[in-house]
Tab-separated table of C-alpha atoms (C1' of nucleotides) in Angstrom:
chain	number	residue	atom	x	y	z
A	14	MET	CA	41.909	48.814	-95.004
A	15	LEU	CA	38.399	49.117	-96.413
A	16	SER	CA	35.434	49.455	-94.057
A	17	ARG	CA	32.860	46.680	-93.980
A	18	ALA	CA	30.407	49.029	-95.646
A	19	CYS	CA	32.888	49.535	-98.448
A	20	GLU	CA	33.544	45.829	-98.881
A	21	TYR	CA	29.814	45.271	-99.184
A	22	GLY	CA	29.501	48.156	-101.617
A	23	VAL	CA	32.193	46.853	-103.919
A	24	LYS	CA	30.715	43.371	-103.934
A	25	ALA	CA	27.240	44.759	-104.584
A	26	VAL	CA	28.502	46.791	-107.521
A	27	ILE	CA	30.215	43.749	-108.997
A	28	CYS	CA	27.029	41.784	-108.477
A	29	LEU	CA	24.947	44.440	-110.264
A	30	THR	CA	27.473	44.687	-113.066
A	31	ILE	CA	27.082	40.990	-113.660
A	32	ALA	CA	23.293	41.302	-113.611
A	33	SER	CA	23.405	44.175	-116.072
A	34	ARG	CA	24.719	41.897	-118.803
A	35	GLU	CA	21.193	40.515	-119.107
A	36	ASP	CA	19.554	43.759	-118.018
A	37	ARG	CA	18.457	42.104	-114.818
A	38	ILE	CA	17.183	44.160	-111.929
A	39	LYS	CA	17.920	42.880	-108.455
A	40	SER	CA	16.189	43.311	-105.118
A	41	ILE	CA	18.186	43.794	-101.932
A	42	GLY	CA	17.247	40.264	-100.993
A	43	ASP	CA	18.796	38.976	-104.211
A	44	ILE	CA	21.916	41.021	-103.818
A	45	SER	CA	22.627	40.254	-100.191
A	46	ARG	CA	22.079	36.587	-100.882
A	47	ASN	CA	24.462	36.718	-103.841
A	48	ILE	CA	27.209	38.428	-101.922
A	49	GLN	CA	26.416	37.011	-98.491
A	50	THR	CA	26.073	40.235	-96.539
A	51	PRO	CA	23.511	41.452	-93.982
A	52	GLU	CA	20.463	42.603	-95.890
A	53	ALA	CA	19.468	45.775	-94.064
A	54	PHE	CA	22.990	47.047	-93.770
A	55	THR	CA	23.663	46.342	-97.408
A	56	ALA	CA	20.542	48.327	-98.205
A	57	LYS	CA	22.071	51.361	-96.502
A	58	VAL	CA	25.186	51.017	-98.599
A	59	LEU	CA	23.102	50.663	-101.745
A	60	GLN	CA	21.354	53.925	-100.841
A	61	LYS	CA	24.692	55.671	-100.819
A	62	LEU	CA	25.491	54.298	-104.254
A	63	VAL	CA	22.070	55.404	-105.497
A	64	ARG	CA	22.578	58.923	-104.155
A	65	ALA	CA	25.935	59.011	-105.899
A	66	GLY	CA	24.195	58.137	-109.145
A	67	LEU	CA	26.173	54.972	-109.714
A	68	VAL	CA	23.199	52.739	-109.087
A	69	ASN	CA	19.558	53.320	-110.038
A	70	SER	CA	16.602	52.067	-108.090
A	71	ILE	CA	13.010	51.278	-108.910
A	72	LYS	CA	10.509	51.433	-106.109
A	73	GLY	CA	7.370	49.422	-105.723
A	74	LYS	CA	6.548	45.852	-106.617
A	75	ASN	CA	9.095	44.124	-108.835
A	76	GLY	CA	11.422	46.977	-108.055
A	77	GLY	CA	15.089	46.748	-107.202
A	78	PHE	CA	18.484	48.042	-108.198
A	79	TYR	CA	20.457	48.136	-111.405
A	80	ILE	CA	23.690	49.791	-112.295
A	81	ASN	CA	23.874	53.008	-114.264
A	82	LYS	CA	25.359	51.621	-117.454
A	83	GLU	CA	26.853	54.903	-118.549
A	84	LYS	CA	28.738	55.359	-115.293
A	85	ALA	CA	29.598	51.675	-115.163
A	86	GLU	CA	31.298	51.915	-118.522
A	87	ASN	CA	34.747	52.750	-117.225
A	88	LEU	CA	34.152	52.264	-113.549
A	89	LYS	CA	37.175	51.674	-111.374
A	90	LEU	CA	37.428	50.070	-107.952
A	91	TRP	CA	38.653	53.441	-106.739
A	92	ASP	CA	35.364	55.156	-107.689
A	93	VAL	CA	33.347	52.830	-105.496
A	94	VAL	CA	35.764	53.108	-102.587
A	95	GLN	CA	35.601	56.896	-102.853
A	96	ILE	CA	31.809	56.910	-102.622
A	97	ILE	CA	31.699	54.755	-99.499
A	98	ASP	CA	34.926	55.475	-97.631
A	99	GLY	CA	35.993	58.826	-99.057
A	100	ASP	CA	39.636	59.510	-99.785
A	101	ASP	CA	41.139	58.695	-96.404
A	102	LEU	CA	43.231	55.965	-97.987
A	103	ARG	CA	44.829	58.548	-100.209
A	104	TYR	CA	45.813	61.013	-97.525
A	105	ARG	CA	45.917	59.452	-94.108
A	106	CYS	CA	49.255	59.431	-92.287
A	107	LEU	CA	50.351	55.985	-91.107
A	108	LEU	CA	50.916	57.359	-87.601
A	109	GLY	CA	47.786	59.487	-87.636
A	110	LEU	CA	49.440	62.907	-87.657
A	111	SER	CA	46.740	65.232	-88.912
A	112	ASN	CA	49.182	67.630	-90.528
A	113	CYS	CA	51.759	65.156	-91.783
A	114	SER	CA	53.284	66.602	-94.925
A	115	ASN	CA	56.559	67.040	-96.768
A	116	ALA	CA	57.146	70.138	-94.682
A	117	LYS	CA	56.316	68.490	-91.324
A	118	PRO	CA	56.724	64.774	-91.957
A	119	CYS	CA	56.186	61.934	-89.556
A	120	PRO	CA	59.133	59.526	-89.391
A	121	VAL	CA	57.758	57.235	-92.106
A	122	HIS	CA	56.251	59.910	-94.312
A	123	GLU	CA	58.527	59.521	-97.302
A	124	SER	CA	58.605	55.775	-97.566
A	125	TYR	CA	54.965	55.217	-96.689
A	126	LYS	CA	53.916	57.724	-99.322
A	127	THR	CA	55.158	55.325	-101.972
A	128	ILE	CA	53.200	52.429	-100.539
A	129	ARG	CA	50.057	54.509	-100.324
A	130	GLU	CA	50.458	55.739	-103.865
A	131	ASP	CA	50.908	52.193	-105.107
A	132	LEU	CA	47.700	51.233	-103.369
A	133	VAL	CA	45.783	54.128	-104.863
A	134	ARG	CA	47.201	53.413	-108.314
A	135	PHE	CA	46.083	49.820	-107.959
A	136	LEU	CA	42.561	50.893	-107.023
A	137	LYS	CA	42.452	53.416	-109.840
A	138	ARG	CA	43.502	51.014	-112.547
A	139	THR	CA	41.358	48.111	-111.434
A	140	GLU	CA	38.172	47.966	-113.501
A	141	ILE	CA	34.963	46.702	-111.976
A	142	LYS	CA	34.072	45.319	-115.387
A	143	ILE	CA	37.088	43.040	-115.352
A	144	LEU	CA	36.385	41.887	-111.833
A	145	SER	CA	32.838	40.871	-112.765
A	146	ASP	CA	34.078	39.050	-115.839
A	147	ARG	CA	36.300	36.993	-113.577
A	148	VAL	CA	33.343	36.036	-111.446
A	149	ILE	CA	31.270	35.159	-114.506
A	150	ARG	CA	34.033	32.938	-115.817
A	151	GLY	CA	34.169	31.222	-112.430
A	152	GLU	CA	37.731	32.354	-111.847
A	153	SER	CA	36.821	34.106	-108.629
A	154	ILE	CA	34.036	34.319	-106.097
A	155	LEU	CA	32.036	36.880	-104.150
A	156	LYS	CA	30.997	34.695	-101.254
A	157	ILE	CA	32.128	31.589	-99.519
A	158	GLU	CA	30.472	28.548	-100.855
A	159	THR	CA	27.777	27.196	-98.600
A	160	ILE	CA	27.080	23.568	-98.158
A	161	LEU	CA	23.516	22.670	-99.045
A	162	ARG	CA	21.903	20.547	-96.383
A	163	THR	CA	18.845	18.497	-97.166
A	164	ASN	CA	17.015	17.902	-93.976
B	3	MET	CA	45.280	50.885	-91.880
B	4	LEU	CA	46.713	50.830	-88.353
B	5	SER	CA	44.398	51.102	-85.361
B	6	ARG	CA	44.686	54.122	-83.115
B	7	ALA	CA	46.140	51.883	-80.430
B	8	CYS	CA	48.804	50.795	-82.869
B	9	GLU	CA	49.634	54.348	-83.935
B	10	TYR	CA	50.095	55.261	-80.288
B	11	GLY	CA	52.196	52.182	-79.675
B	12	VAL	CA	54.566	52.910	-82.540
B	13	LYS	CA	55.001	56.496	-81.452
B	14	ALA	CA	55.576	55.444	-77.856
B	15	VAL	CA	58.231	52.965	-78.923
B	16	ILE	CA	60.006	55.606	-80.977
B	17	CYS	CA	59.791	57.959	-78.018
B	18	LEU	CA	61.303	55.365	-75.683
B	19	THR	CA	64.001	54.517	-78.196
B	20	ILE	CA	65.016	58.155	-78.228
B	21	ALA	CA	65.017	58.264	-74.427
B	22	SER	CA	67.144	55.127	-74.247
B	23	ARG	CA	70.082	56.952	-75.837
B	24	GLU	CA	70.605	58.648	-72.503
B	25	ASP	CA	69.230	55.751	-70.505
B	26	ARG	CA	66.254	57.854	-69.531
B	27	ILE	CA	63.170	56.282	-68.021
B	28	LYS	CA	59.841	57.878	-68.863
B	29	SER	CA	56.524	58.001	-67.058
B	30	ILE	CA	53.263	57.662	-68.930
B	31	GLY	CA	52.733	61.369	-68.402
B	32	ASP	CA	56.039	62.114	-70.132
B	33	ILE	CA	55.342	59.773	-72.989
B	34	SER	CA	51.812	60.870	-73.730
B	35	ARG	CA	52.943	64.485	-73.607
B	36	ASN	CA	55.797	63.761	-76.003
B	37	ILE	CA	53.628	61.973	-78.518
B	38	GLN	CA	50.406	63.858	-77.835
B	39	THR	CA	48.113	60.959	-77.115
B	40	PRO	CA	45.494	60.330	-74.399
B	41	GLU	CA	47.334	59.289	-71.267
B	42	ALA	CA	45.200	56.474	-69.885
B	43	PHE	CA	44.667	54.873	-73.249
B	44	THR	CA	48.349	55.084	-74.045
B	45	ALA	CA	48.999	53.370	-70.722
B	46	LYS	CA	46.927	50.411	-71.890
B	47	VAL	CA	48.967	50.161	-75.050
B	48	LEU	CA	52.200	50.368	-73.049
B	49	GLN	CA	50.968	47.455	-70.954
B	50	LYS	CA	50.679	45.373	-74.076
B	51	LEU	CA	54.232	46.235	-75.049
B	52	VAL	CA	55.413	45.375	-71.554
B	53	ARG	CA	53.674	42.008	-71.650
B	54	ALA	CA	55.313	41.362	-74.997
B	55	GLY	CA	58.693	42.047	-73.406
B	56	LEU	CA	59.571	44.881	-75.721
B	57	VAL	CA	59.250	47.491	-73.016
B	58	ASN	CA	60.218	47.198	-69.339
B	59	SER	CA	58.495	48.996	-66.525
B	60	ILE	CA	59.481	50.074	-63.047
B	61	LYS	CA	56.747	50.496	-60.513
B	62	GLY	CA	56.697	52.883	-57.578
B	63	LYS	CA	57.974	56.397	-57.204
B	64	ASN	CA	60.318	57.561	-59.967
B	65	GLY	CA	59.159	54.582	-61.940
B	66	GLY	CA	58.258	54.501	-65.593
B	67	PHE	CA	59.022	52.761	-68.845
B	68	TYR	CA	62.132	52.058	-70.833
B	69	ILE	CA	62.751	49.978	-73.860
B	70	ASN	CA	64.353	46.554	-73.722
B	71	LYS	CA	67.647	47.395	-75.387
B	72	GLU	CA	68.329	43.900	-76.517
B	73	LYS	CA	65.000	43.590	-78.307
B	74	ALA	CA	65.257	47.151	-79.563
B	75	GLU	CA	68.539	46.367	-81.279
B	76	ASN	CA	67.075	45.306	-84.573
B	77	LEU	CA	63.494	46.252	-84.000
B	78	LYS	CA	61.321	46.753	-87.040
B	79	LEU	CA	58.094	48.695	-87.427
B	80	TRP	CA	56.495	45.373	-88.262
B	81	ASP	CA	57.319	43.945	-84.824
B	82	VAL	CA	55.444	46.714	-83.047
B	83	VAL	CA	52.464	46.489	-85.390
B	84	GLN	CA	52.322	42.750	-84.819
B	85	ILE	CA	52.172	43.168	-81.043
B	86	ILE	CA	49.316	45.665	-81.145
B	87	ASP	CA	47.300	44.813	-84.251
B	88	GLY	CA	48.317	41.233	-84.950
B	89	ASP	CA	48.873	40.073	-88.511
B	90	ASP	CA	45.595	41.099	-90.067
B	91	LEU	CA	47.432	43.372	-92.466
B	92	ARG	CA	49.340	40.402	-93.777
B	93	TYR	CA	46.382	38.150	-94.459
B	94	ARG	CA	43.145	40.072	-94.695
B	95	CYS	CA	41.268	39.913	-98.011
B	96	LEU	CA	40.467	43.327	-99.468
B	97	LEU	CA	36.825	42.306	-99.854
B	98	GLY	CA	36.689	40.552	-96.494
B	99	LEU	CA	36.287	36.980	-97.750
B	100	SER	CA	37.337	34.846	-94.825
B	101	ASN	CA	38.627	32.023	-97.002
B	102	CYS	CA	40.093	34.045	-99.835
B	103	SER	CA	43.030	32.097	-101.231
B	104	ASN	CA	44.747	31.103	-104.436
B	105	ALA	CA	42.309	28.207	-104.640
B	106	LYS	CA	39.183	30.295	-103.984
B	107	PRO	CA	40.215	33.850	-104.799
B	108	CYS	CA	38.136	36.997	-104.566
B	109	PRO	CA	38.163	39.039	-107.769
B	110	VAL	CA	41.144	41.159	-106.695
B	111	HIS	CA	43.082	38.442	-104.913
B	112	GLU	CA	46.045	38.230	-107.258
B	113	SER	CA	46.722	41.906	-107.742
B	114	TYR	CA	45.998	42.955	-104.203
B	115	LYS	CA	48.342	40.315	-102.894
B	116	THR	CA	51.223	42.250	-104.402
B	117	ILE	CA	50.146	45.489	-102.779
B	118	ARG	CA	49.765	43.804	-99.419
B	119	GLU	CA	53.146	42.160	-99.711
B	120	ASP	CA	54.762	45.471	-100.552
B	121	LEU	CA	53.192	46.968	-97.465
B	122	VAL	CA	54.396	44.153	-95.250
B	123	ARG	CA	57.861	44.304	-96.773
B	124	PHE	CA	57.948	48.011	-96.046
B	125	LEU	CA	56.970	47.454	-92.417
B	126	LYS	CA	59.500	44.648	-92.074
B	127	ARG	CA	62.437	46.588	-93.404
B	128	THR	CA	61.681	49.836	-91.575
B	129	GLU	CA	63.819	50.071	-88.457
B	130	ILE	CA	62.523	51.851	-85.393
B	131	LYS	CA	66.098	52.924	-84.715
B	132	ILE	CA	66.251	54.847	-87.967
B	133	LEU	CA	62.887	56.460	-87.344
B	134	SER	CA	64.009	57.744	-83.957
B	135	ASP	CA	67.244	59.060	-85.430
B	136	ARG	CA	65.169	61.114	-87.831
B	137	VAL	CA	63.228	62.605	-84.969
B	138	ILE	CA	66.423	63.355	-83.054
B	139	ARG	CA	67.883	65.112	-86.053
B	140	GLY	CA	64.712	67.177	-86.337
B	141	GLU	CA	63.931	65.735	-89.747
B	142	SER	CA	60.565	64.457	-88.615
B	143	ILE	CA	58.080	64.845	-85.794
B	144	LEU	CA	55.897	62.735	-83.516
B	145	LYS	CA	53.284	65.337	-82.676
B	146	ILE	CA	51.881	68.481	-84.143
B	147	GLU	CA	53.606	71.533	-82.852
B	148	THR	CA	51.550	73.445	-80.350
B	149	ILE	CA	51.524	77.173	-80.166
B	150	LEU	CA	52.546	78.420	-76.753
B	151	ARG	CA	50.175	81.070	-75.477
B	152	THR	CA	51.209	83.395	-72.712
B	153	ASN	CA	48.098	84.587	-71.031
C	1	DT	C1'	57.820	54.920	-41.036
C	2	DC	C1'	55.015	57.848	-43.803
C	3	DT	C1'	54.066	60.353	-47.844
C	4	DT	C1'	54.267	60.587	-52.506
C	5	DA	C1'	54.352	59.220	-57.195
C	6	DA	C1'	54.487	55.726	-60.164
C	7	DT	C1'	52.593	51.143	-62.698
C	8	DC	C1'	48.822	47.682	-63.002
C	9	DG	C1'	44.367	45.950	-63.760
C	10	DG	C1'	39.563	46.060	-63.845
C	11	DA	C1'	35.403	48.429	-64.422
C	12	DC	C1'	33.192	51.767	-66.689
C	13	DA	C1'	31.937	55.496	-70.345
C	14	DA	C1'	31.862	57.547	-74.939
C	15	DT	C1'	32.181	57.159	-79.685
C	16	DT	C1'	32.134	54.941	-84.008
C	17	DT	C1'	30.895	51.317	-86.819
C	18	DT	C1'	27.976	47.769	-87.912
C	19	DG	C1'	23.593	45.925	-88.010
C	20	DT	C1'	18.189	45.766	-87.340
C	21	DC	C1'	13.415	47.281	-87.384
C	22	DC	C1'	9.582	49.595	-88.858
C	23	DG	C1'	6.500	52.812	-90.880
C	24	DA	C1'	5.874	55.583	-95.188
C	25	DT	C1'	5.763	55.542	-99.901
C	26	DT	C1'	5.553	53.552	-104.356
C	27	DA	C1'	4.097	50.808	-108.186
C	28	DA	C1'	2.617	46.173	-110.343
C	29	DG	C1'	-0.784	43.190	-111.156
C	30	DA	C1'	-4.878	40.547	-109.804
D	21	DT	C1'	-9.363	49.255	-106.345
D	22	DC	C1'	-6.845	46.299	-103.273
D	23	DT	C1'	-3.115	43.472	-102.115
D	24	DT	C1'	1.474	42.684	-102.366
D	25	DA	C1'	6.291	43.500	-102.660
D	26	DA	C1'	9.649	46.565	-103.249
D	27	DT	C1'	12.698	51.027	-101.935
D	28	DC	C1'	13.492	54.856	-98.599
D	29	DG	C1'	14.553	57.014	-94.382
D	30	DG	C1'	14.719	57.451	-89.610
D	31	DA	C1'	15.142	55.539	-85.225
D	32	DC	C1'	17.028	52.210	-82.688
D	33	DA	C1'	20.317	48.242	-81.049
D	34	DA	C1'	24.626	45.729	-80.756
D	35	DA	C1'	29.400	45.381	-81.054
D	36	DA	C1'	33.933	47.102	-81.396
D	37	DT	C1'	37.100	50.564	-80.552
D	38	DT	C1'	38.677	54.317	-78.079
D	39	DG	C1'	39.053	56.651	-73.913
D	40	DT	C1'	38.544	57.498	-68.555
D	41	DC	C1'	38.549	56.516	-63.662
D	42	DC	C1'	39.849	54.455	-59.590
D	43	DG	C1'	41.587	51.397	-56.178
D	44	DA	C1'	45.539	48.226	-55.326
D	45	DT	C1'	50.216	47.715	-55.255
D	46	DT	C1'	54.864	49.175	-55.328
D	47	DA	C1'	59.016	51.627	-54.265
D	48	DA	C1'	61.755	56.083	-53.354
D	49	DG	C1'	63.010	59.325	-50.338
D	50	DA	C1'	62.081	62.569	-46.585
DNA sequence: TCTTAATCGGACAATTTTGTCCGATTAAGA
DNA sequence: TCTTAATCGGACAAAATTGTCCGATTAAGA
């Protein structure tokens, strides 16, 4: 459904949205620890978000990433997915026909269109802000809990 | 959404369902030409369908593939997807959390569950038979039309 | 019986996606 | 000013998916 890169991106954005409540800036180390993703790869994804202007970065010592508050204001899950994965989800034919359309439909074109539209609508109405609030309230999680071993 | 292998598999099954109306047996060459997919790779996918018992094969000269009519009787899109891609679609968390559940939900768990269930319901109610009828009636296609050049 | 055309399976190759490493640059703070 | 710790970008590596090739086997039909 979503690529790994996209999963990481969404989680990172949620993580930074949470941090932004106390104007905290986070290093890649922080972030990847918080969301339990491979550090270097997550860094690549962060770069993409920076280039898209959704996330700002500060170089040098004590540097890190923080979310662009203006853009974060009404940010939807869809926006993040778009930046990382593009709009394949919106257009791709279930059977992979490159020119699948109302005029030349694949056998499931009509019915699958509805499903796909529901999915896109879901992504478009889901606010990152609300997702981070859920995490803050402890109603949901961004990583699997790890058992602390003391030895 | 679906893997390439799965797209090919679904199209091959539709193709064989169409052929079965006249009890035609089809070689891999026939099939991959009909559905416009790479021959050798499609053969691998066919093997999987054979092992699953959905498709029968005849070796030797004039051999080929034909669909198991009994199994094809009430065959759903879901059944084919299951054979090729397994049931990832049914269970996978949108954010990739391996243990995402009602007890430990990711931030979109609740709402995405609905979307995923709709998708699965769609796959489960969609009959391969009906899809092939559409192709027979010329209402839909399995491959992009190719322009015939005469030179 | 021999040739031919088909599936079958395993090995291999190419491509894409995921993941790592490292050197360059940047800026903070001692 | 120097050390340290951070991002940035490019090159590289590993893994997964997609795709190809070929030899073995099988069976039809001349």
